[in-house]
Amino acid sequence: MSETDADTERLTRALRAQGIRITRQRAALLEIMARADDHPDAVELHRRASDELPGISLSTVYRTLAALEEHGVIQRHQFQGETARFEPADAEHHDHMIDVESGEVIEFHSERIEELQAALAREMGYEIVHHRLELYVRKRRDA
Amino acid sequence: MSETDADTERLTRALRAQGIRITRQRAALLEIMARADDHPDAVELHRRASDELPGISLSTVYRTLAALEEHGVIQRHQFQGETARFEPADAEHHDHMIDVESGEVIEFHSERIEELQAALAREMGYEIVHHRLELYVRKRRDA
DNA sequence: CTGGGTGCAAACACTTTGCATCTAT
DNA sequence: ATAGATGCAAAGTGTTTGCACCCAG
């Protein structure tokens, strides 16, 4: 059994325990999300799901994505001007660089930046609930 | 003459020089934006504009906002799940903290964070075109 | 067996657009 | 005078929802 298969099965059990039914549609989407190493949007996920489950409706995809997000299984991102994209919610938080020329999304993480953010918020009397950091970038020509 | 009046007049001239006509509608919106110290959305701006220019249409507001954004006069922000909000584009860049309880938007700036972002992007072979940093926060109770 | 999930179509919220008319320059 | 801007209504886009039927547990 592949690692993502094992992950998916564990997830399935956890979700069922939380009282959410794993239908064929949801199983398909869970599997697709587990495999996805890009950041697909609802329409793209619907396309992928249709391959193994012809007839699955776009509304089901939206409803499932909402449910999975609510249960912390996936994360929704709304990049500048784009439609919502999704990715599996891994343990470690990360931010995104978006290549404005290719649309490619690169993940990164900076503990130093996170610390500065937290310190800044605290100074101003707030605590961070969550944050969003997006760098819209272009490949360096002079590199 | 107030300072914002002077600013608005300067802007008006600059825009006209770039070949965009300053109609009553646009003048009203320029003035409203100059005065705005919050981050209103299109509907709110339409409401404010309607006070001094009854009959102004929402599409004109949208078209004007698009034009002003294109000419770098205002900036558009799309906060998590909200409708687009606008603010005058001042010289100095800043980021936003959004109070998730009140919806209030607080501006801040950290040169240190900006430097780290730039360094990070460079390391990965990119240069930053623009970025977005939003801290979704809540007032500290234990402060 | 039964309540949650699905597919479909219709509704939604926000934003954009086509067109006839108007107005800033 | 005339090209660009407006108001209106209609179309778009991405997403959500009501409802009758279905199927996972």
Short mmCIF file of C-alpha atoms (C1' of nucleotides) in Angstrom, two decimals:
data_model
loop_
_atom_site.label_atom_id
_atom_site.label_comp_id
_atom_site.label_asym_id
_atom_site.label_seq_id
_atom_site.Cartn_x
_atom_site.Cartn_y
_atom_site.Cartn_z
CA MET A 1 0.00 0.00 0.00
CA SER A 2 1.39 3.38 -0.92
CA GLU A 3 1.91 6.01 1.69
CA THR A 4 -0.84 8.26 0.37
CA ASP A 5 -3.21 5.30 0.38
CA ALA A 6 -2.46 4.75 4.05
CA ASP A 7 -2.92 8.44 4.75
CA THR A 8 -6.21 8.49 2.94
CA GLU A 9 -7.46 5.47 4.84
CA ARG A 10 -6.51 7.00 8.16
CA LEU A 11 -8.27 10.19 7.18
CA THR A 12 -11.34 8.31 6.09
CA ARG A 13 -11.61 6.63 9.46
CA ALA A 14 -11.08 9.89 11.31
CA LEU A 15 -13.75 11.61 9.28
CA ARG A 16 -16.22 8.77 9.73
CA ALA A 17 -15.60 8.97 13.46
CA GLN A 18 -16.61 12.61 13.25
CA GLY A 19 -19.88 11.53 11.73
CA ILE A 20 -19.25 12.40 8.12
CA ARG A 21 -20.13 9.76 5.55
CA ILE A 22 -17.50 8.71 3.06
CA THR A 23 -19.36 8.34 -0.18
CA ARG A 24 -17.76 7.30 -3.44
CA GLN A 25 -17.57 10.97 -4.39
CA ARG A 26 -15.82 11.94 -1.19
CA ALA A 27 -13.48 8.98 -1.33
CA ALA A 28 -12.50 10.00 -4.85
CA LEU A 29 -11.88 13.59 -3.81
CA LEU A 30 -9.90 12.57 -0.74
CA GLU A 31 -7.69 10.42 -2.89
CA ILE A 32 -7.28 13.14 -5.50
CA MET A 33 -6.40 15.69 -2.86
CA ALA A 34 -3.89 13.32 -1.27
CA ARG A 35 -2.18 12.88 -4.62
CA ALA A 36 -2.33 16.53 -5.63
CA ASP A 37 0.98 18.30 -5.34
CA ASP A 38 -0.32 21.39 -7.09
CA HIS A 39 -3.08 23.77 -5.99
CA PRO A 40 -6.15 22.88 -8.07
CA ASP A 41 -9.40 24.81 -8.04
CA ALA A 42 -12.90 23.37 -7.84
CA VAL A 43 -13.34 23.00 -11.58
CA GLU A 44 -10.02 21.23 -11.97
CA LEU A 45 -10.86 18.89 -9.10
CA HIS A 46 -14.19 18.21 -10.71
CA ARG A 47 -12.42 17.35 -13.94
CA ARG A 48 -10.06 14.97 -12.14
CA ALA A 49 -12.88 13.39 -10.17
CA SER A 50 -14.91 12.90 -13.32
CA ASP A 51 -12.22 10.59 -14.66
CA GLU A 52 -12.91 7.97 -12.05
CA LEU A 53 -16.46 8.89 -11.24
CA PRO A 54 -18.22 10.15 -14.36
CA GLY A 55 -21.34 12.07 -13.48
CA ILE A 56 -20.09 13.53 -10.22
CA SER A 57 -21.53 17.01 -10.01
CA LEU A 58 -19.70 20.24 -9.49
CA SER A 59 -21.93 21.10 -6.55
CA THR A 60 -20.87 17.92 -4.82
CA VAL A 61 -17.27 18.94 -5.33
CA TYR A 62 -17.98 22.34 -3.79
CA ARG A 63 -19.93 20.80 -0.92
CA THR A 64 -17.22 18.25 -0.27
CA LEU A 65 -14.49 20.86 -0.35
CA ALA A 66 -16.44 22.93 2.15
CA ALA A 67 -16.86 19.91 4.42
CA LEU A 68 -13.20 18.91 4.18
CA GLU A 69 -12.10 22.45 4.88
CA GLU A 70 -14.39 22.61 7.89
CA HIS A 71 -12.85 19.43 9.22
CA GLY A 72 -9.35 20.76 8.71
CA VAL A 73 -8.47 18.22 6.03
CA ILE A 74 -7.79 20.70 3.28
CA GLN A 75 -7.04 24.38 3.02
CA ARG A 76 -8.57 26.98 0.76
CA HIS A 77 -6.50 29.73 -0.82
CA GLN A 78 -7.76 32.77 -2.63
CA PHE A 79 -4.91 34.22 -4.61
CA GLN A 80 -5.13 37.67 -6.14
CA GLY A 81 -7.91 37.74 -8.69
CA GLU A 82 -8.01 33.97 -9.04
CA THR A 83 -10.69 31.45 -8.19
CA ALA A 84 -10.27 29.53 -4.92
CA ARG A 85 -7.58 26.84 -4.94
CA PHE A 86 -7.20 23.96 -2.53
CA GLU A 87 -4.43 21.90 -1.04
CA PRO A 88 -4.17 19.17 1.59
CA ALA A 89 -3.67 20.67 5.04
CA ASP A 90 -0.36 19.32 6.20
CA ALA A 91 0.89 19.63 9.71
CA GLU A 92 3.43 22.32 8.97
CA HIS A 93 2.20 25.70 7.97
CA HIS A 94 3.68 27.36 4.91
CA ASP A 95 3.17 30.40 2.72
CA HIS A 96 3.10 30.79 -1.03
CA MET A 97 5.01 32.40 -3.83
CA ILE A 98 3.00 32.74 -6.99
CA ASP A 99 4.91 33.05 -10.24
CA VAL A 100 2.95 35.77 -11.98
CA GLU A 101 4.18 34.64 -15.37
CA SER A 102 3.48 30.90 -15.18
CA GLY A 103 0.87 30.79 -12.42
CA GLU A 104 3.00 28.19 -10.64
CA VAL A 105 2.73 28.11 -6.87
CA ILE A 106 5.83 27.53 -4.76
CA GLU A 107 5.56 26.82 -1.06
CA PHE A 108 7.93 28.27 1.49
CA HIS A 109 8.22 28.87 5.17
CA SER A 110 10.15 31.34 7.28
CA GLU A 111 10.10 30.90 11.01
CA ARG A 112 11.80 34.27 11.33
CA ILE A 113 8.98 36.04 9.51
CA GLU A 114 6.36 34.26 11.58
CA GLU A 115 8.05 35.38 14.76
CA LEU A 116 8.18 38.97 13.58
CA GLN A 117 4.50 38.86 12.70
CA ALA A 118 3.55 37.54 16.10
CA ALA A 119 5.70 40.11 17.88
CA LEU A 120 4.20 42.91 15.80
CA ALA A 121 0.65 41.84 16.50
CA ARG A 122 1.35 41.48 20.21
CA GLU A 123 2.86 44.97 20.35
CA MET A 124 -0.34 46.35 18.91
CA GLY A 125 -2.51 44.49 21.40
CA TYR A 126 -3.60 41.64 19.16
CA GLU A 127 -3.00 37.96 18.75
CA ILE A 128 -2.90 36.31 15.35
CA VAL A 129 -5.74 33.95 14.50
CA HIS A 130 -4.27 33.09 11.14
CA HIS A 131 -2.36 34.90 8.47
CA ARG A 132 -1.74 34.98 4.79
CA LEU A 133 1.51 35.83 3.11
CA GLU A 134 1.74 35.71 -0.64
CA LEU A 135 4.69 36.77 -2.72
CA TYR A 136 3.85 37.44 -6.33
CA VAL A 137 7.13 36.84 -8.07
CA ARG A 138 8.93 36.52 -11.35
CA LYS A 139 12.02 34.47 -12.22
CA ARG A 140 15.21 36.48 -11.93
CA ARG A 141 16.85 37.11 -15.27
CA ASP A 142 20.07 38.44 -13.81
CA ALA A 143 20.51 35.57 -11.39
CA MET B 1 -7.90 74.92 0.88
CA SER B 2 -7.53 71.70 2.85
CA GLU B 3 -4.67 69.37 2.22
CA THR B 4 -6.82 66.65 0.74
CA ASP B 5 -8.40 69.20 -1.58
CA ALA B 6 -4.95 70.12 -2.83
CA ASP B 7 -4.06 66.47 -3.23
CA THR B 8 -7.23 65.79 -5.14
CA GLU B 9 -6.63 68.72 -7.45
CA ARG B 10 -3.09 67.59 -8.17
CA LEU B 11 -4.36 64.12 -8.90
CA THR B 12 -7.06 65.44 -11.16
CA ARG B 13 -4.51 67.30 -13.23
CA ALA B 14 -2.22 64.29 -13.42
CA LEU B 15 -5.04 62.05 -14.52
CA ARG B 16 -6.25 64.49 -17.14
CA ALA B 17 -2.71 64.65 -18.46
CA GLN B 18 -2.89 60.89 -18.88
CA GLY B 19 -5.96 61.35 -21.01
CA ILE B 20 -8.65 60.34 -18.57
CA ARG B 21 -11.65 62.64 -18.29
CA ILE B 22 -12.63 63.92 -14.89
CA THR B 23 -16.39 63.78 -14.90
CA ARG B 24 -18.55 64.82 -11.99
CA GLN B 25 -18.77 61.14 -11.02
CA ARG B 26 -15.04 60.68 -11.01
CA ALA B 27 -14.42 63.93 -9.19
CA ALA B 28 -16.83 62.82 -6.49
CA LEU B 29 -15.14 59.44 -6.15
CA LEU B 30 -11.66 60.97 -6.08
CA GLU B 31 -12.74 63.26 -3.29
CA ILE B 32 -14.41 60.45 -1.37
CA MET B 33 -11.35 58.25 -1.71
CA ALA B 34 -9.08 61.07 -0.58
CA ARG B 35 -11.18 61.53 2.54
CA ALA B 36 -11.63 57.81 3.27
CA ASP B 37 -9.51 56.57 6.13
CA ASP B 38 -11.22 53.21 6.17
CA HIS B 39 -11.30 50.53 3.47
CA PRO B 40 -14.72 50.80 1.81
CA ASP B 41 -16.03 48.44 -0.85
CA ALA B 42 -17.76 49.36 -4.10
CA VAL B 43 -21.26 49.39 -2.63
CA GLU B 44 -20.20 51.60 0.28
CA LEU B 45 -18.47 53.99 -2.12
CA HIS B 46 -21.59 54.06 -4.23
CA ARG B 47 -23.62 54.94 -1.17
CA ARG B 48 -21.24 57.75 -0.24
CA ALA B 49 -21.12 59.05 -3.81
CA SER B 50 -24.91 58.98 -4.02
CA ASP B 51 -25.05 61.57 -1.25
CA GLU B 52 -23.50 64.24 -3.39
CA LEU B 53 -24.42 62.86 -6.77
CA PRO B 54 -27.80 61.15 -6.60
CA GLY B 55 -28.31 58.86 -9.55
CA ILE B 56 -24.69 57.83 -9.99
CA SER B 57 -24.75 54.22 -11.00
CA LEU B 58 -22.96 51.33 -9.39
CA SER B 59 -21.41 50.36 -12.72
CA THR B 60 -19.83 53.78 -12.97
CA VAL B 61 -18.36 53.26 -9.53
CA TYR B 62 -16.92 49.93 -10.58
CA ARG B 63 -15.61 51.36 -13.84
CA THR B 64 -14.06 54.32 -12.08
CA LEU B 65 -12.44 52.13 -9.45
CA ALA B 66 -10.96 49.98 -12.20
CA ALA B 67 -9.63 53.07 -13.97
CA LEU B 68 -8.19 54.57 -10.80
CA GLU B 69 -6.55 51.29 -9.89
CA GLU B 70 -5.07 51.01 -13.34
CA HIS B 71 -3.59 54.48 -12.99
CA GLY B 72 -2.15 53.66 -9.60
CA VAL B 73 -4.36 56.10 -7.72
CA ILE B 74 -6.06 53.53 -5.53
CA GLN B 75 -5.40 50.01 -4.41
CA ARG B 76 -7.73 47.05 -4.37
CA HIS B 77 -7.68 44.51 -1.52
CA GLN B 78 -9.42 41.21 -1.43
CA PHE B 79 -9.51 40.07 2.16
CA GLN B 80 -10.46 36.51 3.06
CA GLY B 81 -14.00 35.83 1.93
CA GLU B 82 -14.89 39.52 1.71
CA THR B 83 -15.85 41.65 -1.24
CA ALA B 84 -13.10 43.86 -2.72
CA ARG B 85 -12.18 46.91 -0.66
CA PHE B 86 -10.32 50.00 -1.80
CA GLU B 87 -7.96 52.54 -0.34
CA PRO B 88 -5.95 55.46 -1.71
CA ALA B 89 -2.52 54.31 -2.87
CA ASP B 90 -0.12 56.26 -0.73
CA ALA B 91 3.56 56.41 -1.39
CA GLU B 92 4.55 54.12 1.45
CA HIS B 93 3.59 50.51 1.22
CA HIS B 94 1.92 48.86 4.17
CA ASP B 95 0.22 45.60 5.10
CA HIS B 96 -2.99 44.88 6.95
CA MET B 97 -4.24 43.36 10.14
CA ILE B 98 -7.89 42.46 10.00
CA ASP B 99 -9.72 42.16 13.32
CA VAL B 100 -11.75 39.02 12.72
CA GLU B 101 -14.25 40.05 15.37
CA SER B 102 -14.97 43.64 14.35
CA GLY B 103 -13.88 43.61 10.71
CA GLU B 104 -11.71 46.63 11.43
CA VAL B 105 -8.60 46.99 9.29
CA ILE B 106 -5.36 48.20 10.86
CA GLU B 107 -2.40 49.18 8.71
CA PHE B 108 1.14 48.32 9.63
CA HIS B 109 4.55 48.08 8.11
CA SER B 110 7.69 46.13 8.95
CA GLU B 111 10.84 46.86 7.02
CA ARG B 112 12.42 43.82 8.63
CA ILE B 113 9.75 41.50 7.24
CA GLU B 114 10.01 43.04 3.80
CA GLU B 115 13.75 42.47 3.79
CA LEU B 116 13.33 38.85 4.80
CA GLN B 117 10.76 38.33 2.04
CA ALA B 118 13.04 39.80 -0.59
CA ALA B 119 16.01 37.75 0.61
CA LEU B 120 13.93 34.59 0.59
CA ALA B 121 12.64 35.19 -2.91
CA ARG B 122 16.12 35.95 -4.20
CA GLU B 123 17.50 32.76 -2.66
CA MET B 124 14.92 30.81 -4.59
CA GLY B 125 15.74 32.54 -7.85
CA TYR B 126 12.85 34.97 -7.92
CA GLU B 127 12.23 38.65 -7.51
CA ILE B 128 9.10 40.00 -5.89
CA VAL B 129 6.65 41.83 -8.12
CA HIS B 130 4.32 42.60 -5.24
CA HIS B 131 3.20 40.85 -2.12
CA ARG B 132 0.34 40.56 0.26
CA LEU B 133 0.57 40.06 3.97
CA GLU B 134 -2.58 39.88 6.01
CA LEU B 135 -2.78 39.10 9.70
CA TYR B 136 -6.21 38.00 10.81
CA VAL B 137 -6.21 38.94 14.46
CA ARG B 138 -8.22 39.24 17.62
CA LYS B 139 -7.79 41.66 20.53
CA ARG B 140 -5.72 40.18 23.33
CA ARG B 141 -7.69 39.54 26.48
CA ASP B 142 -4.69 38.85 28.66
CA ALA B 143 -2.81 41.95 27.58
"C1'" DC C 1 -33.85 1.54 7.28
"C1'" DT C 2 -33.05 6.39 7.55
"C1'" DG C 3 -30.69 10.72 7.65
"C1'" DG C 4 -27.05 12.58 5.40
"C1'" DG C 5 -25.31 13.07 0.56
"C1'" DT C 6 -26.16 13.60 -4.38
"C1'" DG C 7 -27.49 15.64 -9.00
"C1'" DC C 8 -29.90 18.93 -11.13
"C1'" DA C 9 -31.46 23.43 -11.87
"C1'" DA C 10 -32.20 27.59 -10.05
"C1'" DA C 11 -30.64 31.30 -7.04
"C1'" DC C 12 -26.82 34.11 -5.33
"C1'" DA C 13 -23.40 37.88 -4.76
"C1'" DC C 14 -20.26 40.51 -6.91
"C1'" DT C 15 -18.60 42.39 -11.00
"C1'" DT C 16 -18.46 43.31 -15.98
"C1'" DT C 17 -20.45 44.61 -20.44
"C1'" DG C 18 -23.50 46.21 -24.66
"C1'" DC C 19 -25.78 49.93 -26.09
"C1'" DA C 20 -28.01 54.31 -26.66
"C1'" DT C 21 -27.29 58.75 -24.75
"C1'" DC C 22 -24.71 62.43 -22.74
"C1'" DT C 23 -20.73 65.52 -21.67
"C1'" DA C 24 -15.85 66.99 -20.78
"C1'" DT C 25 -12.49 68.66 -23.42
"C1'" DA D 1 -17.51 68.29 -32.45
"C1'" DT D 2 -16.35 63.92 -30.81
"C1'" DA D 3 -14.36 60.34 -28.29
"C1'" DG D 4 -14.80 58.86 -24.00
"C1'" DA D 5 -17.97 58.33 -19.90
"C1'" DT D 6 -22.59 57.31 -18.12
"C1'" DG D 7 -26.98 54.76 -16.77
"C1'" DC D 8 -29.60 51.00 -17.42
"C1'" DA D 9 -30.40 46.33 -17.96
"C1'" DA D 10 -28.62 42.23 -19.12
"C1'" DA D 11 -24.86 38.90 -19.02
"C1'" DG D 12 -20.95 36.71 -16.51
"C1'" DT D 13 -18.38 34.09 -13.10
"C1'" DG D 14 -17.70 31.48 -9.23
"C1'" DT D 15 -20.20 29.52 -5.64
"C1'" DT D 16 -24.32 28.13 -2.89
"C1'" DT D 17 -28.91 26.15 -2.20
"C1'" DG D 18 -33.78 23.77 -2.53
"C1'" DC D 19 -35.58 19.64 -3.53
"C1'" DA D 20 -36.59 14.92 -4.77
"C1'" DC D 21 -34.08 10.82 -5.00
"C1'" DC D 22 -30.30 7.76 -3.37
"C1'" DC D 23 -27.06 5.05 -0.62
"C1'" DA D 24 -23.59 4.55 3.41
"C1'" DG D 25 -23.70 3.05 7.89
#
